[in-house]
Amino acid sequence: MTFIDILRDHLDEFNQVFDQQITTSIRQAIYAMLTCRTNTERASHWTCQGCAHHADFPLSCGHRSCPQCQHNTTTDWLAKQQAKLFPVEYYMVTFTLPFELRVIAKHQPELMYQAMFSVAASVLKEFAKNSKQLGGDIGFTGVLHTHNRRRDLHPHIHFIIPAGSFDKDKKQWHKSKGKYLFNAFNLAKVWRSRLLEQLTNKLDIKLPEGIPKKWVVDCQHIGKGLPALKYLSRYLYRGVLPDKNIISDINGQVCFEYQDSQTQTTEIRTLPAVKFLYLILQHVLPKGLRRVRDYGLLQGRCRKLRQQIQLMLAVAGAVFPLVHEVKRAVAMRACPCCHQPMRFMGIHKNNYGNGRTTSLITTT
C-alpha cells in the first residue's frame, strides 16, 4: 500500500470534495506522482553486458513531493552541508508559527513562508551581532517544515547554527563558550514583533483576531552538527509521509502510524481517504519556493572565506568532526535473461507519431 496507490484509487472523489482548495502546485504534484515511473515518453535505456538483451525503463518524476523520488538529491545536500561544518558546538533554533496565523499559511503560503524566512534570519543575525561572545558574522542553514508528526499544518523553520562568528575587520574567529547561544524568550518576543509588522505593514495582510502574546522559539544545543544534518536530511526531499507508515486503506478509511512527540510511542490515525489525501497534499509548496536556505558564512558565495576560516582553525589545532563519505545510490539492474548486470546507455524520447526514437542523453 503506497500513497500513490491511494491517490489513484480516490482521485475522482478527492477532486469533487476539494476542488476549490486544490492549488495549481497541488495539481502539478498529483500529475507528477501519478505518472512517476509510468510515463513511457522518456525512458532510460539499458543493455545487458552478458547477452544481447536490452530494455527501456520509464523515468521517475523527480518531484520533491513524490515519496518515490529525490533520494540522491537528499544525499547530495548532506554531502555539501558536511563540507561546511566548523569545529564548534552547534545549536538548533526553531521558529514556530502560532496556530492563529496558520490560516494565512494555508491560503497564501508563498507570502507567509518567505516572510518567516526573512524575519527569522534577520533576528538571528541581529542577536549574533549584539552577542558578547559572538559579535560578528555568523552562518546558518534554515529548513522549512510545514507539518507536525500527525501531519497537520504546523509551519516551523529549523535553523542549524554553528556557535562561532567571524570578524571581517580583525580577521578573527570568535568561538562561543559553554552550551548557551541565545535566550529563547527574547528571540520569541522579537520574532513576534517583526513578523506581525512584516505581515501588516509590508505585505498588507489582514491579521486574524486572537493572536497570542507569547510565541514559541526553541533553542537547543545539539553537539557537533552532523546529527542534526542527518535528521533534517531525512525530511527534505521526500514525501510528507513515508509509504512504510501507511497501514491500510479499507472501505474508504486510511490508517497510518506516527510517533507521538510527547510520549515517543507509536500512534495510529484514521481518516476518510479524501481527507487523508488533502492532509498530505496541503503540504505541497508553491513552485519555486525554496525549502532550504543558507545564510551568512554558509552561503555559496562565501565558499572561499569559509575555507580560509576552516584552514585557519585547522592550523590553530582545532579538531574537525569526523565526516563519513556520503555515497550516492547507484542504479543497478539485472538482466532478466542471464541475470548479469545491465549497463545504462542513456535516456531517450519516444516519438510515437513517426515511430522513431530520439536520443537525449548518452553515456560512453
PDB file of N, CA and C in Angstrom, residues 26-119:
ATOM      1  N   ILE A  26      -0.528  21.866  -6.281  1.00  0.00           N
ATOM      2  CA  ILE A  26      -1.011  20.544  -5.875  1.00  0.00           C
ATOM      3  C   ILE A  26      -1.377  19.718  -7.103  1.00  0.00           C
ATOM      4  N   ARG A  27      -2.038  20.343  -8.085  1.00  0.00           N
ATOM      5  CA  ARG A  27      -2.404  19.613  -9.306  1.00  0.00           C
ATOM      6  C   ARG A  27      -1.152  19.135 -10.044  1.00  0.00           C
ATOM      7  N   GLN A  28      -0.128  19.971 -10.085  1.00  0.00           N
ATOM      8  CA  GLN A  28       1.116  19.566 -10.741  1.00  0.00           C
ATOM      9  C   GLN A  28       1.773  18.408  -9.997  1.00  0.00           C
ATOM     10  N   ALA A  29       1.722  18.451  -8.668  1.00  0.00           N
ATOM     11  CA  ALA A  29       2.299  17.365  -7.874  1.00  0.00           C
ATOM     12  C   ALA A  29       1.539  16.061  -8.100  1.00  0.00           C
ATOM     13  N   ILE A  30       0.215  16.150  -8.168  1.00  0.00           N
ATOM     14  CA  ILE A  30      -0.605  14.956  -8.404  1.00  0.00           C
ATOM     15  C   ILE A  30      -0.256  14.332  -9.754  1.00  0.00           C
ATOM     16  N   TYR A  31      -0.172  15.167 -10.787  1.00  0.00           N
ATOM     17  CA  TYR A  31       0.159  14.649 -12.123  1.00  0.00           C
ATOM     18  C   TYR A  31       1.534  13.987 -12.122  1.00  0.00           C
ATOM     19  N   ALA A  32       2.501  14.635 -11.462  1.00  0.00           N
ATOM     20  CA  ALA A  32       3.859  14.082 -11.430  1.00  0.00           C
ATOM     21  C   ALA A  32       3.883  12.725 -10.739  1.00  0.00           C
ATOM     22  N   MET A  33       3.198  12.612  -9.608  1.00  0.00           N
ATOM     23  CA  MET A  33       3.219  11.356  -8.860  1.00  0.00           C
ATOM     24  C   MET A  33       2.500  10.234  -9.596  1.00  0.00           C
ATOM     25  N   LEU A  34       1.385  10.567 -10.253  1.00  0.00           N
ATOM     26  CA  LEU A  34       0.629   9.530 -10.952  1.00  0.00           C
ATOM     27  C   LEU A  34       1.346   9.039 -12.209  1.00  0.00           C
ATOM     28  N   THR A  35       2.233   9.856 -12.760  1.00  0.00           N
ATOM     29  CA  THR A  35       2.981   9.445 -13.951  1.00  0.00           C
ATOM     30  C   THR A  35       4.399   9.001 -13.619  1.00  0.00           C
ATOM     31  N   CYS A  36       4.754   9.030 -12.338  1.00  0.00           N
ATOM     32  CA  CYS A  36       6.111   8.650 -11.932  1.00  0.00           C
ATOM     33  C   CYS A  36       6.383   7.186 -12.276  1.00  0.00           C
ATOM     34  N   ARG A  37       7.417   6.963 -13.037  1.00  0.00           N
ATOM     35  CA  ARG A  37       7.853   5.626 -13.458  1.00  0.00           C
ATOM     36  C   ARG A  37       6.795   4.883 -14.279  1.00  0.00           C
ATOM     37  N   THR A  38       5.878   5.639 -14.865  1.00  0.00           N
ATOM     38  CA  THR A  38       4.871   5.024 -15.734  1.00  0.00           C
ATOM     39  C   THR A  38       4.818   5.689 -17.102  1.00  0.00           C
ATOM     40  N   ASN A  39       5.365   6.900 -17.213  1.00  0.00           N
ATOM     41  CA  ASN A  39       5.322   7.640 -18.469  1.00  0.00           C
ATOM     42  C   ASN A  39       6.383   7.088 -19.420  1.00  0.00           C
ATOM     43  N   THR A  40       5.948   6.517 -20.532  1.00  0.00           N
ATOM     44  CA  THR A  40       6.884   5.863 -21.458  1.00  0.00           C
ATOM     45  C   THR A  40       7.432   6.803 -22.530  1.00  0.00           C
ATOM     46  N   GLU A  41       7.086   8.092 -22.470  1.00  0.00           N
ATOM     47  CA  GLU A  41       7.600   9.022 -23.473  1.00  0.00           C
ATOM     48  C   GLU A  41       9.101   9.240 -23.306  1.00  0.00           C
ATOM     49  N   ARG A  42       9.572   9.261 -22.061  1.00  0.00           N
ATOM     50  CA  ARG A  42      11.007   9.388 -21.795  1.00  0.00           C
ATOM     51  C   ARG A  42      11.424   8.202 -20.940  1.00  0.00           C
ATOM     52  N   ALA A  43      12.470   7.528 -21.368  1.00  0.00           N
ATOM     53  CA  ALA A  43      12.871   6.305 -20.677  1.00  0.00           C
ATOM     54  C   ALA A  43      14.388   6.178 -20.658  1.00  0.00           C
ATOM     55  N   SER A  44      14.875   5.419 -19.690  1.00  0.00           N
ATOM     56  CA  SER A  44      16.297   5.091 -19.643  1.00  0.00           C
ATOM     57  C   SER A  44      16.511   3.777 -20.388  1.00  0.00           C
ATOM     58  N   HIS A  45      17.584   3.729 -21.156  1.00  0.00           N
ATOM     59  CA  HIS A  45      17.858   2.552 -21.997  1.00  0.00           C
ATOM     60  C   HIS A  45      19.015   1.764 -21.390  1.00  0.00           C
ATOM     61  N   TRP A  46      18.816   0.451 -21.220  1.00  0.00           N
ATOM     62  CA  TRP A  46      19.805  -0.419 -20.598  1.00  0.00           C
ATOM     63  C   TRP A  46      20.123  -1.594 -21.526  1.00  0.00           C
ATOM     64  N   THR A  47      21.405  -1.993 -21.526  1.00  0.00           N
ATOM     65  CA  THR A  47      21.851  -3.125 -22.335  1.00  0.00           C
ATOM     66  C   THR A  47      22.604  -4.112 -21.453  1.00  0.00           C
ATOM     67  N   CYS A  48      22.321  -5.398 -21.644  1.00  0.00           N
ATOM     68  CA  CYS A  48      22.985  -6.435 -20.852  1.00  0.00           C
ATOM     69  C   CYS A  48      24.423  -6.606 -21.311  1.00  0.00           C
ATOM     70  N   GLN A  49      25.333  -6.773 -20.349  1.00  0.00           N
ATOM     71  CA  GLN A  49      26.743  -6.977 -20.670  1.00  0.00           C
ATOM     72  C   GLN A  49      27.062  -8.444 -20.950  1.00  0.00           C
ATOM     73  N   GLY A  50      26.105  -9.330 -20.657  1.00  0.00           N
ATOM     74  CA  GLY A  50      26.360 -10.749 -20.862  1.00  0.00           C
ATOM     75  C   GLY A  50      25.693 -11.321 -22.093  1.00  0.00           C
ATOM     76  N   CYS A  51      24.576 -10.696 -22.516  1.00  0.00           N
ATOM     77  CA  CYS A  51      23.882 -11.155 -23.717  1.00  0.00           C
ATOM     78  C   CYS A  51      23.402  -9.930 -24.487  1.00  0.00           C
ATOM     79  N   ALA A  52      22.621 -10.137 -25.482  1.00  0.00           N
ATOM     80  CA  ALA A  52      22.198  -9.029 -26.345  1.00  0.00           C
ATOM     81  C   ALA A  52      20.907  -8.372 -25.882  1.00  0.00           C
ATOM     82  N   HIS A  53      20.399  -8.763 -24.728  1.00  0.00           N
ATOM     83  CA  HIS A  53      19.117  -8.222 -24.277  1.00  0.00           C
ATOM     84  C   HIS A  53      19.235  -6.735 -23.935  1.00  0.00           C
ATOM     85  N   HIS A  54      18.226  -5.975 -24.308  1.00  0.00           N
ATOM     86  CA  HIS A  54      18.175  -4.562 -23.935  1.00  0.00           C
ATOM     87  C   HIS A  54      16.740  -4.211 -23.568  1.00  0.00           C
ATOM     88  N   ALA A  55      16.585  -3.161 -22.757  1.00  0.00           N
ATOM     89  CA  ALA A  55      15.249  -2.809 -22.264  1.00  0.00           C
ATOM     90  C   ALA A  55      15.189  -1.331 -21.917  1.00  0.00           C
ATOM     91  N   ASP A  56      13.965  -0.793 -21.928  1.00  0.00           N
ATOM     92  CA  ASP A  56      13.707   0.592 -21.540  1.00  0.00           C
ATOM     93  C   ASP A  56      12.914   0.615 -20.239  1.00  0.00           C
ATOM     94  N   PHE A  57      13.210   1.612 -19.403  1.00  0.00           N
ATOM     95  CA  PHE A  57      12.508   1.761 -18.133  1.00  0.00           C
ATOM     96  C   PHE A  57      12.055   3.215 -17.992  1.00  0.00           C
ATOM     97  N   PRO A  58      10.775   3.444 -17.678  1.00  0.00           N
ATOM     98  CA  PRO A  58      10.276   4.821 -17.517  1.00  0.00           C
ATOM     99  C   PRO A  58      11.027   5.563 -16.414  1.00  0.00           C
ATOM    100  N   LEU A  59      11.154   6.864 -16.587  1.00  0.00           N
ATOM    101  CA  LEU A  59      11.889   7.684 -15.630  1.00  0.00           C
ATOM    102  C   LEU A  59      11.023   8.063 -14.433  1.00  0.00           C
ATOM    103  N   SER A  60      11.685   8.391 -13.335  1.00  0.00           N
ATOM    104  CA  SER A  60      10.990   8.934 -12.174  1.00  0.00           C
ATOM    105  C   SER A  60      10.570  10.366 -12.469  1.00  0.00           C
ATOM    106  N   CYS A  61       9.554  10.840 -11.741  1.00  0.00           N
ATOM    107  CA  CYS A  61       9.058  12.196 -11.997  1.00  0.00           C
ATOM    108  C   CYS A  61       9.997  13.258 -11.452  1.00  0.00           C
ATOM    109  N   GLY A  62      10.721  12.947 -10.364  1.00  0.00           N
ATOM    110  CA  GLY A  62      11.655  13.906  -9.792  1.00  0.00           C
ATOM    111  C   GLY A  62      11.008  15.000  -8.965  1.00  0.00           C
ATOM    112  N   HIS A  63       9.697  14.936  -8.764  1.00  0.00           N
ATOM    113  CA  HIS A  63       9.013  15.984  -7.996  1.00  0.00           C
ATOM    114  C   HIS A  63       9.386  15.873  -6.520  1.00  0.00           C
ATOM    115  N   ARG A  64       9.588  17.019  -5.871  1.00  0.00           N
ATOM    116  CA  ARG A  64      10.056  16.990  -4.484  1.00  0.00           C
ATOM    117  C   ARG A  64       9.002  16.481  -3.508  1.00  0.00           C
ATOM    118  N   SER A  65       7.744  16.404  -3.932  1.00  0.00           N
ATOM    119  CA  SER A  65       6.701  15.872  -3.057  1.00  0.00           C
ATOM    120  C   SER A  65       6.444  14.389  -3.272  1.00  0.00           C
ATOM    121  N   CYS A  66       7.103  13.794  -4.255  1.00  0.00           N
ATOM    122  CA  CYS A  66       6.868  12.394  -4.573  1.00  0.00           C
ATOM    123  C   CYS A  66       7.613  11.491  -3.594  1.00  0.00           C
ATOM    124  N   PRO A  67       6.925  10.547  -2.961  1.00  0.00           N
ATOM    125  CA  PRO A  67       7.590   9.656  -1.998  1.00  0.00           C
ATOM    126  C   PRO A  67       8.547   8.665  -2.642  1.00  0.00           C
ATOM    127  N   GLN A  68       8.519   8.545  -3.988  1.00  0.00           N
ATOM    128  CA  GLN A  68       9.397   7.589  -4.665  1.00  0.00           C
ATOM    129  C   GLN A  68      10.710   8.209  -5.124  1.00  0.00           C
ATOM    130  N   CYS A  69      10.815   9.526  -5.059  1.00  0.00           N
ATOM    131  CA  CYS A  69      11.950  10.208  -5.700  1.00  0.00           C
ATOM    132  C   CYS A  69      12.837  10.935  -4.695  1.00  0.00           C
ATOM    133  N   GLN A  70      13.869  11.556  -5.238  1.00  0.00           N
ATOM    134  CA  GLN A  70      14.719  12.521  -4.547  1.00  0.00           C
ATOM    135  C   GLN A  70      15.742  11.928  -3.579  1.00  0.00           C
ATOM    136  N   HIS A  71      15.974  10.614  -3.619  1.00  0.00           N
ATOM    137  CA  HIS A  71      16.960  10.062  -2.681  1.00  0.00           C
ATOM    138  C   HIS A  71      18.340  10.666  -2.922  1.00  0.00           C
ATOM    139  N   ASN A  72      18.772  10.732  -4.183  1.00  0.00           N
ATOM    140  CA  ASN A  72      20.100  11.268  -4.473  1.00  0.00           C
ATOM    141  C   ASN A  72      20.179  12.762  -4.201  1.00  0.00           C
ATOM    142  N   THR A  73      19.057  13.478  -4.336  1.00  0.00           N
ATOM    143  CA  THR A  73      19.049  14.902  -4.008  1.00  0.00           C
ATOM    144  C   THR A  73      19.337  15.101  -2.530  1.00  0.00           C
ATOM    145  N   THR A  74      18.738  14.269  -1.693  1.00  0.00           N
ATOM    146  CA  THR A  74      18.989  14.322  -0.255  1.00  0.00           C
ATOM    147  C   THR A  74      20.449  14.011   0.052  1.00  0.00           C
ATOM    148  N   THR A  75      20.989  12.998  -0.604  1.00  0.00           N
ATOM    149  CA  THR A  75      22.382  12.608  -0.392  1.00  0.00           C
ATOM    150  C   THR A  75      23.329  13.730  -0.796  1.00  0.00           C
ATOM    151  N   ASP A  76      23.056  14.375  -1.918  1.00  0.00           N
ATOM    152  CA  ASP A  76      23.901  15.477  -2.385  1.00  0.00           C
ATOM    153  C   ASP A  76      23.876  16.640  -1.400  1.00  0.00           C
ATOM    154  N   TRP A  77      22.685  16.957  -0.872  1.00  0.00           N
ATOM    155  CA  TRP A  77      22.575  18.061   0.086  1.00  0.00           C
ATOM    156  C   TRP A  77      23.382  17.762   1.345  1.00  0.00           C
ATOM    157  N   LEU A  78      23.283  16.546   1.850  1.00  0.00           N
ATOM    158  CA  LEU A  78      24.004  16.178   3.065  1.00  0.00           C
ATOM    159  C   LEU A  78      25.507  16.265   2.847  1.00  0.00           C
ATOM    160  N   ALA A  79      25.979  15.834   1.682  1.00  0.00           N
ATOM    161  CA  ALA A  79      27.415  15.900   1.387  1.00  0.00           C
ATOM    162  C   ALA A  79      27.901  17.348   1.342  1.00  0.00           C
ATOM    163  N   LYS A  80      27.114  18.235   0.736  1.00  0.00           N
ATOM    164  CA  LYS A  80      27.500  19.649   0.661  1.00  0.00           C
ATOM    165  C   LYS A  80      27.519  20.294   2.040  1.00  0.00           C
ATOM    166  N   GLN A  81      26.537  19.954   2.865  1.00  0.00           N
ATOM    167  CA  GLN A  81      26.476  20.547   4.198  1.00  0.00           C
ATOM    168  C   GLN A  81      27.608  20.050   5.089  1.00  0.00           C
ATOM    169  N   GLN A  82      27.996  18.796   4.924  1.00  0.00           N
ATOM    170  CA  GLN A  82      29.100  18.265   5.728  1.00  0.00           C
ATOM    171  C   GLN A  82      30.403  18.991   5.425  1.00  0.00           C
ATOM    172  N   ALA A  83      30.565  19.413   4.180  1.00  0.00           N
ATOM    173  CA  ALA A  83      31.783  20.135   3.803  1.00  0.00           C
ATOM    174  C   ALA A  83      31.843  21.523   4.433  1.00  0.00           C
ATOM    175  N   LYS A  84      30.717  22.003   4.963  1.00  0.00           N
ATOM    176  CA  LYS A  84      30.665  23.340   5.556  1.00  0.00           C
ATOM    177  C   LYS A  84      30.801  23.325   7.077  1.00  0.00           C
ATOM    178  N   LEU A  85      30.961  22.150   7.668  1.00  0.00           N
ATOM    179  CA  LEU A  85      30.989  22.056   9.125  1.00  0.00           C
ATOM    180  C   LEU A  85      32.207  22.756   9.717  1.00  0.00           C
ATOM    181  N   PHE A  86      31.992  23.409  10.860  1.00  0.00           N
ATOM    182  CA  PHE A  86      33.067  24.032  11.625  1.00  0.00           C
ATOM    183  C   PHE A  86      33.307  23.214  12.901  1.00  0.00           C
ATOM    184  N   PRO A  87      34.528  23.273  13.453  1.00  0.00           N
ATOM    185  CA  PRO A  87      34.836  22.516  14.681  1.00  0.00           C
ATOM    186  C   PRO A  87      34.344  23.231  15.939  1.00  0.00           C
ATOM    187  N   VAL A  88      33.048  23.480  16.003  1.00  0.00           N
ATOM    188  CA  VAL A  88      32.449  24.174  17.148  1.00  0.00           C
ATOM    189  C   VAL A  88      31.169  23.445  17.545  1.00  0.00           C
ATOM    190  N   GLU A  89      30.597  23.880  18.652  1.00  0.00           N
ATOM    191  CA  GLU A  89      29.304  23.349  19.059  1.00  0.00           C
ATOM    192  C   GLU A  89      28.216  23.906  18.139  1.00  0.00           C
ATOM    193  N   TYR A  90      27.167  23.127  17.963  1.00  0.00           N
ATOM    194  CA  TYR A  90      26.066  23.542  17.093  1.00  0.00           C
ATOM    195  C   TYR A  90      24.769  23.639  17.888  1.00  0.00           C
ATOM    196  N   TYR A  91      23.897  24.512  17.391  1.00  0.00           N
ATOM    197  CA  TYR A  91      22.592  24.715  18.016  1.00  0.00           C
ATOM    198  C   TYR A  91      21.505  24.636  16.955  1.00  0.00           C
ATOM    199  N   MET A  92      20.338  24.207  17.384  1.00  0.00           N
ATOM    200  CA  MET A  92      19.172  24.233  16.508  1.00  0.00           C
ATOM    201  C   MET A  92      18.146  25.188  17.105  1.00  0.00           C
ATOM    202  N   VAL A  93      17.838  26.230  16.351  1.00  0.00           N
ATOM    203  CA  VAL A  93      16.843  27.211  16.771  1.00  0.00           C
ATOM    204  C   VAL A  93      15.614  27.034  15.889  1.00  0.00           C
ATOM    205  N   THR A  94      14.461  26.834  16.512  1.00  0.00           N
ATOM    206  CA  THR A  94      13.228  26.565  15.776  1.00  0.00           C
ATOM    207  C   THR A  94      12.217  27.679  16.008  1.00  0.00           C
ATOM    208  N   PHE A  95      11.790  28.313  14.920  1.00  0.00           N
ATOM    209  CA  PHE A  95      10.767  29.357  14.957  1.00  0.00           C
ATOM    210  C   PHE A  95       9.447  28.744  14.497  1.00  0.00           C
ATOM    211  N   THR A  96       8.427  28.811  15.354  1.00  0.00           N
ATOM    212  CA  THR A  96       7.136  28.190  15.050  1.00  0.00           C
ATOM    213  C   THR A  96       6.065  29.248  14.826  1.00  0.00           C
ATOM    214  N   LEU A  97       5.270  29.047  13.786  1.00  0.00           N
ATOM    215  CA  LEU A  97       4.158  29.955  13.505  1.00  0.00           C
ATOM    216  C   LEU A  97       2.982  29.583  14.404  1.00  0.00           C
ATOM    217  N   PRO A  98       2.409  30.537  15.142  1.00  0.00           N
ATOM    218  CA  PRO A  98       1.288  30.205  16.036  1.00  0.00           C
ATOM    219  C   PRO A  98       0.057  29.744  15.261  1.00  0.00           C
ATOM    220  N   PHE A  99      -0.789  29.010  15.938  1.00  0.00           N
ATOM    221  CA  PHE A  99      -1.971  28.407  15.313  1.00  0.00           C
ATOM    222  C   PHE A  99      -2.842  29.443  14.611  1.00  0.00           C
ATOM    223  N   GLU A 100      -3.004  30.613  15.223  1.00  0.00           N
ATOM    224  CA  GLU A 100      -3.921  31.627  14.695  1.00  0.00           C
ATOM    225  C   GLU A 100      -3.490  32.163  13.330  1.00  0.00           C
ATOM    226  N   LEU A 101      -2.202  32.051  12.994  1.00  0.00           N
ATOM    227  CA  LEU A 101      -1.712  32.579  11.718  1.00  0.00           C
ATOM    228  C   LEU A 101      -1.575  31.504  10.641  1.00  0.00           C
ATOM    229  N   ARG A 102      -1.881  30.272  10.987  1.00  0.00           N
ATOM    230  CA  ARG A 102      -1.698  29.195  10.013  1.00  0.00           C
ATOM    231  C   ARG A 102      -2.715  29.257   8.886  1.00  0.00           C
ATOM    232  N   VAL A 103      -3.822  29.949   9.102  1.00  0.00           N
ATOM    233  CA  VAL A 103      -4.798  30.118   8.033  1.00  0.00           C
ATOM    234  C   VAL A 103      -4.192  30.939   6.893  1.00  0.00           C
ATOM    235  N   ILE A 104      -3.293  31.872   7.228  1.00  0.00           N
ATOM    236  CA  ILE A 104      -2.613  32.652   6.189  1.00  0.00           C
ATOM    237  C   ILE A 104      -1.636  31.761   5.432  1.00  0.00           C
ATOM    238  N   ALA A 105      -0.935  30.904   6.162  1.00  0.00           N
ATOM    239  CA  ALA A 105      -0.010  29.976   5.514  1.00  0.00           C
ATOM    240  C   ALA A 105      -0.749  29.023   4.585  1.00  0.00           C
ATOM    241  N   LYS A 106      -1.981  28.691   4.935  1.00  0.00           N
ATOM    242  CA  LYS A 106      -2.774  27.772   4.119  1.00  0.00           C
ATOM    243  C   LYS A 106      -3.213  28.413   2.811  1.00  0.00           C
ATOM    244  N   HIS A 107      -3.630  29.684   2.867  1.00  0.00           N
ATOM    245  CA  HIS A 107      -4.177  30.342   1.686  1.00  0.00           C
ATOM    246  C   HIS A 107      -3.157  31.204   0.944  1.00  0.00           C
ATOM    247  N   GLN A 108      -2.111  31.659   1.630  1.00  0.00           N
ATOM    248  CA  GLN A 108      -1.066  32.458   0.996  1.00  0.00           C
ATOM    249  C   GLN A 108       0.308  31.928   1.419  1.00  0.00           C
ATOM    250  N   PRO A 109       0.602  30.684   1.067  1.00  0.00           N
ATOM    251  CA  PRO A 109       1.831  30.049   1.566  1.00  0.00           C
ATOM    252  C   PRO A 109       3.109  30.752   1.123  1.00  0.00           C
ATOM    253  N   GLU A 110       3.148  31.219  -0.111  1.00  0.00           N
ATOM    254  CA  GLU A 110       4.388  31.826  -0.594  1.00  0.00           C
ATOM    255  C   GLU A 110       4.728  33.087   0.193  1.00  0.00           C
ATOM    256  N   LEU A 111       3.738  33.953   0.408  1.00  0.00           N
ATOM    257  CA  LEU A 111       3.976  35.182   1.164  1.00  0.00           C
ATOM    258  C   LEU A 111       4.368  34.875   2.605  1.00  0.00           C
ATOM    259  N   MET A 112       3.651  33.950   3.230  1.00  0.00           N
ATOM    260  CA  MET A 112       3.913  33.649   4.632  1.00  0.00           C
ATOM    261  C   MET A 112       5.280  33.004   4.829  1.00  0.00           C
ATOM    262  N   TYR A 113       5.609  32.023   4.012  1.00  0.00           N
ATOM    263  CA  TYR A 113       6.877  31.315   4.213  1.00  0.00           C
ATOM    264  C   TYR A 113       8.076  32.198   3.873  1.00  0.00           C
ATOM    265  N   GLN A 114       7.932  33.050   2.861  1.00  0.00           N
ATOM    266  CA  GLN A 114       9.009  33.998   2.561  1.00  0.00           C
ATOM    267  C   GLN A 114       9.214  34.951   3.736  1.00  0.00           C
ATOM    268  N   ALA A 115       8.104  35.417   4.311  1.00  0.00           N
ATOM    269  CA  ALA A 115       8.191  36.326   5.455  1.00  0.00           C
ATOM    270  C   ALA A 115       8.825  35.632   6.654  1.00  0.00           C
ATOM    271  N   MET A 116       8.455  34.382   6.891  1.00  0.00           N
ATOM    272  CA  MET A 116       9.029  33.641   8.014  1.00  0.00           C
ATOM    273  C   MET A 116      10.537  33.518   7.871  1.00  0.00           C
ATOM    274  N   PHE A 117      10.998  33.176   6.676  1.00  0.00           N
ATOM    275  CA  PHE A 117      12.437  33.036   6.452  1.00  0.00           C
ATOM    276  C   PHE A 117      13.169  34.361   6.663  1.00  0.00           C
ATOM    277  N   SER A 118      12.681  35.420   6.024  1.00  0.00           N
ATOM    278  CA  SER A 118      13.394  36.697   6.072  1.00  0.00           C
ATOM    279  C   SER A 118      13.422  37.279   7.482  1.00  0.00           C
ATOM    280  N   VAL A 119      12.295  37.191   8.198  1.00  0.00           N
ATOM    281  CA  VAL A 119      12.233  37.752   9.545  1.00  0.00           C
ATOM    282  C   VAL A 119      13.094  36.942  10.512  1.00  0.00           C
TER     283      VAL A 119
END
